[in-house]
Coordinates of C-alpha atoms in Angstrom, one line a residue:
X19 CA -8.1 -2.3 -22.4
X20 CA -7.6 -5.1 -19.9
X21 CA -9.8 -8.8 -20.7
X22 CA -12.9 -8.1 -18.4
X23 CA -13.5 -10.1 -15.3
X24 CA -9.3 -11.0 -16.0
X25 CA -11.0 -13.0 -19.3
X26 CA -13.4 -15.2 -17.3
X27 CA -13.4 -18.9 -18.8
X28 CA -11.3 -18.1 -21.6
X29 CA -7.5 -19.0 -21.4
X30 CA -4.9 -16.6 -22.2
X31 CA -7.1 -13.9 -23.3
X32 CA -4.5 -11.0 -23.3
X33 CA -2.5 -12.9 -26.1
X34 CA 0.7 -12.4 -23.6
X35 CA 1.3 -16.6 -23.7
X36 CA 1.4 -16.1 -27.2
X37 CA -1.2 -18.3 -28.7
X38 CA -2.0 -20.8 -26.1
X39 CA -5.5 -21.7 -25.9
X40 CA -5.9 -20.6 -29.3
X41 CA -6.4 -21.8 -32.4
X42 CA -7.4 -21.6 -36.2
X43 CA -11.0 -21.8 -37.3
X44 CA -11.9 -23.1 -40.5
X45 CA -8.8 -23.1 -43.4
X46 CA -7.3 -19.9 -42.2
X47 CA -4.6 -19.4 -39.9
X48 CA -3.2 -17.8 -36.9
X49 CA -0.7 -16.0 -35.9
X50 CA 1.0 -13.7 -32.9
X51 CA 1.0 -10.0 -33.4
X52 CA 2.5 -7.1 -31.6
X53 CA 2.3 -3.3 -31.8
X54 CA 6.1 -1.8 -32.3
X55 CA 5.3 1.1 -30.4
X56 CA 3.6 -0.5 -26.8
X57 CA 4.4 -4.1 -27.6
X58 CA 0.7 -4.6 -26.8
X59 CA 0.3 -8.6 -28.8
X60 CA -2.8 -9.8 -30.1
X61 CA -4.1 -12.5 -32.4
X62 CA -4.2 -11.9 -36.1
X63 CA -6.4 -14.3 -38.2
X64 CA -5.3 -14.6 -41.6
X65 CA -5.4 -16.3 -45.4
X66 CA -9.4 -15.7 -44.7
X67 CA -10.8 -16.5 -48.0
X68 CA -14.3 -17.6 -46.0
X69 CA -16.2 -15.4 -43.4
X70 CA -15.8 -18.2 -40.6
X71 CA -12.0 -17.9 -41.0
X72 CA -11.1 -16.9 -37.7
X73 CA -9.2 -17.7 -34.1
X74 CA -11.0 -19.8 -32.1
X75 CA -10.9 -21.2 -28.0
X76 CA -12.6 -23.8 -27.4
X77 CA -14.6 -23.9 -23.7
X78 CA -17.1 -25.5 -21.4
X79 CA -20.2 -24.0 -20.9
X80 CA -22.6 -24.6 -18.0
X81 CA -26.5 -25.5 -18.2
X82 CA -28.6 -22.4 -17.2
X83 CA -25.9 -19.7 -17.0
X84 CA -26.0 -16.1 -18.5
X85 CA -22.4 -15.3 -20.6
X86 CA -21.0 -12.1 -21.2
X87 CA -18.9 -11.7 -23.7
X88 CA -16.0 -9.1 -24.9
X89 CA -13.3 -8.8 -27.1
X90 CA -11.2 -5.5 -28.6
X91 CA -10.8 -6.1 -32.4
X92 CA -9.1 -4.4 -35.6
X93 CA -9.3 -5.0 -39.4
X94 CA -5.8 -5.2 -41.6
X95 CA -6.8 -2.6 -43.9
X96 CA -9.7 -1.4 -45.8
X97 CA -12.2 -0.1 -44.7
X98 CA -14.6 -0.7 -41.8
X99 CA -16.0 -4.5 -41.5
X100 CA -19.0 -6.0 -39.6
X101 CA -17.1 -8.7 -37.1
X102 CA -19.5 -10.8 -34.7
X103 CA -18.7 -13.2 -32.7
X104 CA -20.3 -17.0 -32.6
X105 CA -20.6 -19.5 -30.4
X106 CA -20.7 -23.3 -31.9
X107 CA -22.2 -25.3 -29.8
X108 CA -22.7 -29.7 -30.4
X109 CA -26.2 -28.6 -32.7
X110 CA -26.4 -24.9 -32.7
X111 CA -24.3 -21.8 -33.9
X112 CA -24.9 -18.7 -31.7
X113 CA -24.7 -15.2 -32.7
X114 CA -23.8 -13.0 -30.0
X115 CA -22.8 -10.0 -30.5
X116 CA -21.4 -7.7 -33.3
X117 CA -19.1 -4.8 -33.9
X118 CA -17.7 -2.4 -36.7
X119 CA -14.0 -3.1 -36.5
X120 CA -11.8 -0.6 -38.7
X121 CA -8.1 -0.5 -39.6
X122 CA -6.1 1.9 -37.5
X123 CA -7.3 1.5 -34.1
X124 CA -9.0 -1.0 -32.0
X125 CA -13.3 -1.2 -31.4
X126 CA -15.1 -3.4 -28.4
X127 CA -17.4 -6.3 -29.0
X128 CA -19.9 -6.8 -25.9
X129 CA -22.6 -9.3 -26.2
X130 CA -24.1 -12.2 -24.2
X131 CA -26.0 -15.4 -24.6
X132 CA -27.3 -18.1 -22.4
X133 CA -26.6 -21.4 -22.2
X134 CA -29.4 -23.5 -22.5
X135 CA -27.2 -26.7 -21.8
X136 CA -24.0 -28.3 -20.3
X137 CA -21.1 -29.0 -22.8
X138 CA -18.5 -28.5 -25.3
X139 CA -18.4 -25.5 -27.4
X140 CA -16.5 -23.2 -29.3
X141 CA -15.7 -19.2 -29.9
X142 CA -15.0 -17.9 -32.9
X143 CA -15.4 -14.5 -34.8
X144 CA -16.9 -14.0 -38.3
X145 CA -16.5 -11.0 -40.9
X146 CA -18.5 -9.9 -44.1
X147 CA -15.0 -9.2 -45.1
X148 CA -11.6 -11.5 -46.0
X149 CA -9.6 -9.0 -44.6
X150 CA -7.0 -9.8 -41.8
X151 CA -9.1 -10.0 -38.2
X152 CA -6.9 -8.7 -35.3
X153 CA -8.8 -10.0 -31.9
X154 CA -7.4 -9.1 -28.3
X155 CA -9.0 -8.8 -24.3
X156 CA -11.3 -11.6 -25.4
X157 CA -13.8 -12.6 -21.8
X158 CA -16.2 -15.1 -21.5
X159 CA -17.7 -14.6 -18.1
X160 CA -20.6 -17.1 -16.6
X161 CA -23.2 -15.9 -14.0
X162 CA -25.5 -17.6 -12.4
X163 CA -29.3 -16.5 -12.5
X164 CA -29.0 -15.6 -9.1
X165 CA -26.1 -14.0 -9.3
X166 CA -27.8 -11.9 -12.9
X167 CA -30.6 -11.0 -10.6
X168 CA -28.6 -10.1 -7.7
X169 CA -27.2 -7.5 -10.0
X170 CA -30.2 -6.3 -11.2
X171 CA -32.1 -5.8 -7.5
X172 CA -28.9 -3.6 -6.4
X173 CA -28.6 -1.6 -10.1
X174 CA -32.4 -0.7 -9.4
X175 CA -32.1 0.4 -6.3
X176 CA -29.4 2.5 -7.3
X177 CA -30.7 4.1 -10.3
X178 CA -34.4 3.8 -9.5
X179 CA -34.5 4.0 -5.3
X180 CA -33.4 6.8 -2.7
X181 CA -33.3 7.2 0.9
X182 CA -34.5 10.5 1.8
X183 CA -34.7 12.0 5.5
X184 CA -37.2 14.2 6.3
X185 CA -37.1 17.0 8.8
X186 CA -40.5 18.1 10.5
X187 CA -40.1 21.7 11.4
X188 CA -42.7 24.2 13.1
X189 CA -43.2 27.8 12.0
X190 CA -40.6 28.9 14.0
X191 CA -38.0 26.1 12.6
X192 CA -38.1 24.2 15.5
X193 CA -38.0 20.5 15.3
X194 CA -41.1 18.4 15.7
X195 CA -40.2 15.5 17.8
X196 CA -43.3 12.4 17.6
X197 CA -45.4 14.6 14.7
X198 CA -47.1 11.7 12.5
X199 CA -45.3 11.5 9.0
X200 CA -47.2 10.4 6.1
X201 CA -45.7 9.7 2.5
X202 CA -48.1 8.9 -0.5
X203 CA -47.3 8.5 -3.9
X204 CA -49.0 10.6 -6.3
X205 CA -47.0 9.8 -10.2
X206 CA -43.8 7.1 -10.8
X207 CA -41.0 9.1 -12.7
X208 CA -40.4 6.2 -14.5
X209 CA -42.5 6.5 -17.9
X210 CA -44.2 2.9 -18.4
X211 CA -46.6 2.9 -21.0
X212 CA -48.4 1.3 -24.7
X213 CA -49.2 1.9 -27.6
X214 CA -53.2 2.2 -27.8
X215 CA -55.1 2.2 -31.3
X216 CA -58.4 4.0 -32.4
X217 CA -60.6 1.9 -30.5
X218 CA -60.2 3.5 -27.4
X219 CA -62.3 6.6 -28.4
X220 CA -65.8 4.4 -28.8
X221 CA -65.1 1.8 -25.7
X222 CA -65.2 2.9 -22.5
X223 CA -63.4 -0.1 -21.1
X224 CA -60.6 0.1 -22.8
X225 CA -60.8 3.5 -22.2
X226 CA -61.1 2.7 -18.2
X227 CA -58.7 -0.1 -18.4
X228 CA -55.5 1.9 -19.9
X229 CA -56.1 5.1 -18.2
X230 CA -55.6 3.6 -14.7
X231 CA -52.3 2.1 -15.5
X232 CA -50.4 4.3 -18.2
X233 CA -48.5 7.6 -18.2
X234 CA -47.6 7.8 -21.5
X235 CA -48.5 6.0 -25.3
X236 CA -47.5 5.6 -28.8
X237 CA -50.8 5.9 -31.0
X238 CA -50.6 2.6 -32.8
X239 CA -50.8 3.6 -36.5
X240 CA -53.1 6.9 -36.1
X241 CA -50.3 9.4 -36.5
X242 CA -48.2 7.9 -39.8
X243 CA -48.9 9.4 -43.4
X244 CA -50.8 6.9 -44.5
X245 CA -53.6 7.3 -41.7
X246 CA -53.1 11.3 -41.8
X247 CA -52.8 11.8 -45.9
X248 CA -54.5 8.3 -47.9
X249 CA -54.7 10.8 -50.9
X250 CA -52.2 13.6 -51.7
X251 CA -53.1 16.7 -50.4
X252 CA -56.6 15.4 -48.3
X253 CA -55.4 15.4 -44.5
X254 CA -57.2 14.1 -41.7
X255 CA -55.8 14.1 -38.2
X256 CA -59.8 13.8 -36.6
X257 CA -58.7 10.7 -35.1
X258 CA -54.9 11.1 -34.0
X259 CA -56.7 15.0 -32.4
X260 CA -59.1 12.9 -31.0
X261 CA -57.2 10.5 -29.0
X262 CA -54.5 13.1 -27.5
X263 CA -57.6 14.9 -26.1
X264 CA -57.8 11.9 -24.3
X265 CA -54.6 11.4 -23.4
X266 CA -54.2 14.9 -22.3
X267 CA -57.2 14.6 -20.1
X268 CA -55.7 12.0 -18.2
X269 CA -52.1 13.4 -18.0
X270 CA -50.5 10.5 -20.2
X271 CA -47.9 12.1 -22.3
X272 CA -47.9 11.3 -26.3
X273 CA -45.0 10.1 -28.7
X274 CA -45.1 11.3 -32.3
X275 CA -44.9 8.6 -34.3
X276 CA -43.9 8.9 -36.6
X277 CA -43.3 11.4 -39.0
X278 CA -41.9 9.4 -41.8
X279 CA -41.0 5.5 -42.3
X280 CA -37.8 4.6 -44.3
X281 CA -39.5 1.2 -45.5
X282 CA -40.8 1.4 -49.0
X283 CA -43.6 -0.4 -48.1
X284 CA -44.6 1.2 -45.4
X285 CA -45.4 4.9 -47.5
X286 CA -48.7 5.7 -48.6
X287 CA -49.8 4.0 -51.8
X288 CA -49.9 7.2 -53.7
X289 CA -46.1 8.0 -52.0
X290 CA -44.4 5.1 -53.3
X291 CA -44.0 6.1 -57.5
X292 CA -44.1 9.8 -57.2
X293 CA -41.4 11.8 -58.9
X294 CA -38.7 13.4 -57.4
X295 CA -40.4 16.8 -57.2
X296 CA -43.5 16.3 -56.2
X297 CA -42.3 13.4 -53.6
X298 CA -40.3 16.2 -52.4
X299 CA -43.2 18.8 -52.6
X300 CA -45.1 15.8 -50.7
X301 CA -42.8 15.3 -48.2
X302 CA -42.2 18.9 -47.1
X303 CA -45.7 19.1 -46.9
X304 CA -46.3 16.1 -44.6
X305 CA -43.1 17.0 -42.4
X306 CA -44.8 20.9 -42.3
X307 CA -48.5 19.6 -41.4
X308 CA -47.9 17.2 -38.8
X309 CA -45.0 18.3 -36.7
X310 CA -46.2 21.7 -36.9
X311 CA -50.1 20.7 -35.7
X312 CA -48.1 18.5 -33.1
X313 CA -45.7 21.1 -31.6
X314 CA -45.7 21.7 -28.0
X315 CA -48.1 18.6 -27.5
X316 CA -46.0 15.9 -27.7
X317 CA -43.6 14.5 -25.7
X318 CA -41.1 12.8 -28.2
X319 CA -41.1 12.2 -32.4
X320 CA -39.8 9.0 -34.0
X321 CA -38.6 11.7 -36.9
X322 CA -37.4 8.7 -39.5
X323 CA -38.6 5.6 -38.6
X324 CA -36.2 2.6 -39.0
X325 CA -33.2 4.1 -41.3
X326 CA -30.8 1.4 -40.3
X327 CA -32.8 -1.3 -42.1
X328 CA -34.3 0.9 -44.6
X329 CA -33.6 3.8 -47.0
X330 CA -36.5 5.1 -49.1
X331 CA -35.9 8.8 -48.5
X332 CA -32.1 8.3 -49.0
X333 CA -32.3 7.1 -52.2
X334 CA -34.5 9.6 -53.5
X335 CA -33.2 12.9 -51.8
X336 CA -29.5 11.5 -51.0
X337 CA -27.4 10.2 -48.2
X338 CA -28.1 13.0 -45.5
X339 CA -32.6 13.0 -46.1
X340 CA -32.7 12.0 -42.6
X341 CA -30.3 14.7 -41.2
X342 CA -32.4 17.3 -43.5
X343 CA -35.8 15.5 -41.6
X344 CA -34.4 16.0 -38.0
X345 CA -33.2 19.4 -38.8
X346 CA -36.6 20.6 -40.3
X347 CA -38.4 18.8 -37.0
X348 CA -36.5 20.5 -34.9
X349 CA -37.1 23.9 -36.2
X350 CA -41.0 22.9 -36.4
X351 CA -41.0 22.1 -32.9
X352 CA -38.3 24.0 -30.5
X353 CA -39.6 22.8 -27.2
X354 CA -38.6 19.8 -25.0
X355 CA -39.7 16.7 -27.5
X356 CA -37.2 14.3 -27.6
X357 CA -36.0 13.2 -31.2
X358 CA -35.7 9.7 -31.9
X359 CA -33.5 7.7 -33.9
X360 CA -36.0 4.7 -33.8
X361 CA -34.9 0.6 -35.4
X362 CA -35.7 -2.7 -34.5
X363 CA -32.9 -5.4 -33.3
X364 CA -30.1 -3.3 -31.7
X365 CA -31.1 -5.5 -28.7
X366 CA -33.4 -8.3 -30.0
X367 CA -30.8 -10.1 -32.6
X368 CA -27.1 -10.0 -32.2
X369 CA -26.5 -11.4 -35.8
X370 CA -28.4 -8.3 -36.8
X371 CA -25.2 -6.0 -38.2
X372 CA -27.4 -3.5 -40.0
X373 CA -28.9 -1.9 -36.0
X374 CA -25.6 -3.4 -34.4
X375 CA -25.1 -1.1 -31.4
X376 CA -21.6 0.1 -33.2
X377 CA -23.8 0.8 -36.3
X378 CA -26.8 2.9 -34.3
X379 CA -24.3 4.9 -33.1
X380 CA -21.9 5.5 -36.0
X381 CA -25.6 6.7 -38.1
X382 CA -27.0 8.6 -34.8
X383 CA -23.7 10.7 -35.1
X384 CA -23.6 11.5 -38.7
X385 CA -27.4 12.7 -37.9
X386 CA -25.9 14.9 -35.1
X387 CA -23.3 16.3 -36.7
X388 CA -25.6 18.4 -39.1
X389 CA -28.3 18.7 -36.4
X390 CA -28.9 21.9 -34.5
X391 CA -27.2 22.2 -31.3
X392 CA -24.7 19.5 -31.5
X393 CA -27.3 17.0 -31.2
X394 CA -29.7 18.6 -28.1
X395 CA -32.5 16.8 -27.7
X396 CA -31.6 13.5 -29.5
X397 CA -32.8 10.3 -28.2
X398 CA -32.0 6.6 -29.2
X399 CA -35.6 4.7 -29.8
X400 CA -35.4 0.8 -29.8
X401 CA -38.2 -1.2 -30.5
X402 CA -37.2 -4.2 -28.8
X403 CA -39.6 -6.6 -30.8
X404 CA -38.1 -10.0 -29.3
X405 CA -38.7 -14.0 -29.5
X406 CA -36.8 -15.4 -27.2
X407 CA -35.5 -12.8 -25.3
X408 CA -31.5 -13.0 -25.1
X409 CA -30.8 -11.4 -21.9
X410 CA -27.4 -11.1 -21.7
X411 CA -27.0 -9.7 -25.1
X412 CA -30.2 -7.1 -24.0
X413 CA -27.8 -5.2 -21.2
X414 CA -24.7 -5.7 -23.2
X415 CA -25.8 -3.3 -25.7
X416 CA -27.1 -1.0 -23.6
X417 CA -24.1 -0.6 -21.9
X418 CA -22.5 0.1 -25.5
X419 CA -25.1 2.8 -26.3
X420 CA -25.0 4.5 -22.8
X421 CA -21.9 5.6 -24.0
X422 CA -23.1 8.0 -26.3
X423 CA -25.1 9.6 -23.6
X424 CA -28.0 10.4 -24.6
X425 CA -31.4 9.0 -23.6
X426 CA -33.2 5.4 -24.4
X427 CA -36.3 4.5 -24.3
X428 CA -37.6 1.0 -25.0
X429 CA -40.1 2.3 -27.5
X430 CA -42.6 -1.1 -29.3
X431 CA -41.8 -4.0 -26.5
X432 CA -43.4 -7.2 -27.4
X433 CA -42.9 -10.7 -26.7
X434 CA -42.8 -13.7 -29.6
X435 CA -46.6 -16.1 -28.1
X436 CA -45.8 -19.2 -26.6
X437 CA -46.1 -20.7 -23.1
X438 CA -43.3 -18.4 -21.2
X439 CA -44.7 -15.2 -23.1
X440 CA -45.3 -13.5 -19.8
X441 CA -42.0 -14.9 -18.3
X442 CA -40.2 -13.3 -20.7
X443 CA -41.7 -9.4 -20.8
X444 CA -40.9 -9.5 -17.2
X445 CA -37.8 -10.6 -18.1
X446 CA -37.1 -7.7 -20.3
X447 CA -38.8 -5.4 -18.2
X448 CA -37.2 -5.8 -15.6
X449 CA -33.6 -5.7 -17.6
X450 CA -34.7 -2.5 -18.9
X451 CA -35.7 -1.0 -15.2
X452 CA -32.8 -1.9 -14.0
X453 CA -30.2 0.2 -16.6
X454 CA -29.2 3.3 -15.8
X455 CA -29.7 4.7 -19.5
X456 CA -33.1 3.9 -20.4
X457 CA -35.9 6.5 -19.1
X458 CA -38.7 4.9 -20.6
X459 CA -40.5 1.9 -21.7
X460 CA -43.8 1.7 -24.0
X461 CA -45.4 -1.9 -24.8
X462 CA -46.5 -2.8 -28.6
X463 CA -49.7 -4.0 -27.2
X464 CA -52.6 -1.8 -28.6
X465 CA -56.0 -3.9 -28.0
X466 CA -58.2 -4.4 -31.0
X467 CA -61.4 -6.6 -31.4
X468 CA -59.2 -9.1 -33.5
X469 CA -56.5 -9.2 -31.6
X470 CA -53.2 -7.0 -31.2
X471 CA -49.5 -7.2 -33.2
X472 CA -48.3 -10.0 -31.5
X473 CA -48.5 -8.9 -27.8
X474 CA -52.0 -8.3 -25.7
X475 CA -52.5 -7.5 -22.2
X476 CA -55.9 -8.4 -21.9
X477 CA -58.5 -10.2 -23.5
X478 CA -61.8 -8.6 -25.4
X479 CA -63.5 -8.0 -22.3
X480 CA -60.4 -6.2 -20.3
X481 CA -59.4 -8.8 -18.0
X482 CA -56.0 -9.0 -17.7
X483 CA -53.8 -11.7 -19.4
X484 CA -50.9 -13.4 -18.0
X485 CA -48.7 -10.8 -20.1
X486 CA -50.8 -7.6 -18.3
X487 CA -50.5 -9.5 -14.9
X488 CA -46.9 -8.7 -15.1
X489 CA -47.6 -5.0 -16.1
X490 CA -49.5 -4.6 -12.8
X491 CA -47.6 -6.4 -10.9
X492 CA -44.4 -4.4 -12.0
X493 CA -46.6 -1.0 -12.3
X494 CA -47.2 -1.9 -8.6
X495 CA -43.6 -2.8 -7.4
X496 CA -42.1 0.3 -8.9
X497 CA -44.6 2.5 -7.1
X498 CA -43.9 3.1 -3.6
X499 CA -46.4 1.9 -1.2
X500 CA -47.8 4.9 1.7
X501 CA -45.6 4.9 4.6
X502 CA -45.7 6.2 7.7
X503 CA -43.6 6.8 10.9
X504 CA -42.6 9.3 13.8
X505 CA -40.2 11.6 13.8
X506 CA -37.3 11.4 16.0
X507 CA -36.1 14.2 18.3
X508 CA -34.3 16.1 15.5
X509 CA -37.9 16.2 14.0
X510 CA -36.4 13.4 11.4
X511 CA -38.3 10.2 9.5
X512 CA -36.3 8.2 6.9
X513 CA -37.8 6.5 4.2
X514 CA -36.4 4.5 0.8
X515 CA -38.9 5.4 -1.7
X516 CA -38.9 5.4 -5.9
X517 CA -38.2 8.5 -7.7
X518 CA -41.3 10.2 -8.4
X519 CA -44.0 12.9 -7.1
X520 CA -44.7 12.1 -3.1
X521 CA -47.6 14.3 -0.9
X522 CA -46.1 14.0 2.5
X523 CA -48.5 14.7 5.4
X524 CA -47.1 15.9 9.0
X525 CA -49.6 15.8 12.1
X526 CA -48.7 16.8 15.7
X527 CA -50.5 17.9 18.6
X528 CA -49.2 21.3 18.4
X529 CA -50.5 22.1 15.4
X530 CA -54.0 23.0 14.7
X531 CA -54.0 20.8 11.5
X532 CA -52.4 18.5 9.8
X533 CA -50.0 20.3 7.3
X534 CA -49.4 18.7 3.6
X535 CA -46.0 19.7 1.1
X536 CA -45.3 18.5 -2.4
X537 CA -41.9 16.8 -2.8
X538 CA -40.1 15.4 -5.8
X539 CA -37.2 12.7 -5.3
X540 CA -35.1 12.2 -8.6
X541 CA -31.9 11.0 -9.0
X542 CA -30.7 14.4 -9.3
X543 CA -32.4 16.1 -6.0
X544 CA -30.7 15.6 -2.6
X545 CA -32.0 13.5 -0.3
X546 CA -33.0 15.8 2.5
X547 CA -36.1 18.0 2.6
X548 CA -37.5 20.2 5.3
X549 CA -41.6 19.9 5.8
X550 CA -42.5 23.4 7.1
X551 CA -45.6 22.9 9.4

């Protein structure tokens, strides 16, 4: 495809000047190359015999400035190799953004970074493999963080907002010209939510505190084997049935997590030097038990937790012990629950290849191709764990997953401590909001007496933090306030309101009351709906 945004910054970035611009990195070289059937020429880095052996542009970058970035590339031969691309600027090397290239036809790198100050820098792309690099439609685009947030304001209002008209009407379908329109929000489609831990079930204001703000949780640690099972064969789910009676009280929906945890050290102690049958006895067991007792009442399972980082099942069951997981899950529990493919750093670390957007995908569809239904019902889980949130890189891989089109939730958010803590979960927030793809957002921020993972919204006593300042302030924002009007003399009153449940109320003299409707405004819906008084 075409360099976008015409290549930006970068000169030449189409490789139709030949190499101008362009040059070697490192003791490699560069050379022109051309495709014999559509003349299509490209770059092709050669002699690599380190991974920095690349082509390189060298460009100016400007202080306090967001930078996409894009490039199409291809390996020699082989097979598939992880390619990033790096920034190296006068004291720092950047990661960001990564992508499985293969031989045979082209893949796209997006990724982003911003520039934290004014000056010289370089572009370059590094592989874990010495094969032949082929790099074409490279584009370096800087925005402004005006313009970023311009962007963002009109992508929420797209994906998040909707003018609706609606038309009065008495019993006999007449229109009621100057009847009193009311419109009040009664629930946010937009799931925001946390994780909450065992504490909630013995202090009433936590209890108070959470239940006023959230519409759906993660329980913290309540629901994974070793809370459920701490000896083989003695379960205990009092606590995890405890707090979804809670939950359920107060409508907030409930994510299973999770039924089991690729990370060696994250299986029960008992789990970890079991034999191959009786881990496999154990496992079928635990997979049986807790999805089964679970069914119906969730809204979502993180199935295996973290596969792209980790492979304890794999290596004692074989390649496809996830696929066999998601399978069983899905028989266990044949409602709506959404099934997660759920891993840290597909949008916190670009120089992370292992959850690489290119790689989630590639390991979501070999789950899906043995799953039931071609993959109905699959959902893509990221954590989104971050430091210093990069921003850039954050949408850029989003927009790389939406193509798969399936759901994403934003499923552990936290924020690395430190003086722009709350600065930065708005930040990412807001990022998230604002894509089209993602449909929900929990934050890693269960409140314990000795403090949370790394994130807290309040303090002991549930008052609110700078970090849960931002929650309420966004919770608040993304809710529309109660509006009122008159209808004109078509019986019409407009209104731009978030998607979500709305009880509109319609008074007029000629009625002997004042008559309410439900109405639900989606991005799906129309945006005209007739109130029968």
């Amino acid at each position: 495809m075409e360099p976008h945004y015409g290549g930006g910054v970068i000169v030449n970035p189409d490789f139709n000047a030949g190499l101008r611009g362009w040059s070697a990195f490192g003791y490699g070289s560069v050379a022109e190359g051309a495709s014999v059937a559509t003349g299509n020429r490209y770059a092709v880095a050669g002699n690599r015999t380190r991974p920095y052996h690349s082509v390189s542009q060298k460009v100016y970058l400007q202080n306090d400035t967001h930078y996409t970035l894009s490039a199409w590339l291809q390996v020699s031969h082989g097979v598939a190799a992880d390619v990033w691309a790096v920034v190296k600027t006068a004291d720092d090397f950047i990661h960001v953004g990564g992508a499985v290239a293969k031989p045979g036809c082209w893949s796209m790198l997006k990724g982003g970074f911003t520039a934290a100050n004014a000056g010289r820098a370089e572009i370059y792309f590094e592989s874990n493999a010495t094969v032949d690099i082929w790099v074409d439609s490279v584009s370096l685009k800087p925005f402004s963080k005006e313009e970023w947030a311009a962007h963002r304001t009109e992508s929420t209002r797209a994906v998040r907002r909707k003018m609706v008209r609606l038309q009065a009407k008495d019993s006999g379908g007449n229109p009621l010209q100057g009847a009193e329109v009311s419109v009040e929000n009664v629930r946010s489609s937009f799931p925001l939510g946390a994780a909450m831990s065992r504490e909630i079930l013995t202090n009433p204001g936590y209890q108070q505190w959470f239940t006023s703000r959230f519409t759906v949780t993660t329980f913290e640690n309540e629901m994974k084997w070793y809370s459920t099972e701490p000896a083989p064969g003695r379960e205990d789910y009092t606590v995890p049935d405890a707090m979804l009676a809670l939950a359920k009280q107060h409508g907030i929906g409930v994510r299973g997590h999770n039924v089991f945890w690729d990370d060696p050290k994250q299986q029960p102690r008992w789990v970890q030097s079991l034999p191959y049958p009786d881990l496999l006895a154990a496992a079928s067991r635990r997979i049986r038990s807790f999805v089964s007792r679970y069914a119906g009442q969730v809204i979502a399972w993180d199935v295996v937790n973290e596969n792209l980082h980790y492979s304890f099942f794999e290596r004692q069951f074989g390649w496809d012990a996830s696929t066999a997981f998601y399978a069983a899950a899905r028989l266990l529990d044949a409602g709506s629950a959404l099934m997660f493919m759920n891993d840290y750093n597909t949008l916190e670390q670009p120089g992370d290849m292992a959850a690489a957007p290119g790689r989630y995908v590639d390991r979501l569809r070999q789950i899906i191709a043995s799953y039931p239904e071609n993959g109905a019902g699959m959902a893509i889980g990221l954590e989104g764990h971050f430091t210093t949130p990069n921003i850039p890189y954050m949408r850029a891989a989003l927009d790389s997953l939406a193509q798969i089109g399936l759901p994403v939730w934003l499923t552990e958010v936290d924020v690395a401590g430190g003086p722009s803590q709350a600065q930065h979960l708005e930040e990412v927030l807001r990022e998230a909001y604002a894509h089209p793809a993602v449909q929900g957002v929990i934050l890693w921020s269960a409140w314990r007496p000795q403090g949370c993972y790394v994130m807290c919204l309040t303090d002991n006593n549930f008052r609110n933090l700078p970090q849960g300042d931002v929650v309420d302030r966004l919770l608040a924002e993304w809710r529309t306030a109660a509006q009122t009007g008159t209808t004109d003399e078509q019986g019409y009153f407009q209104a731009e309101v978030a998607h979500g449940d709305y009880k509109v109320t319609v008074s007029h003299p000629s009625l002997n009351t004042s008559v309410s409707q439900s109405v639900t405004v989606d991005l799906g819906s129309g945006n005209h709906f007739f109130i029968q008084a």
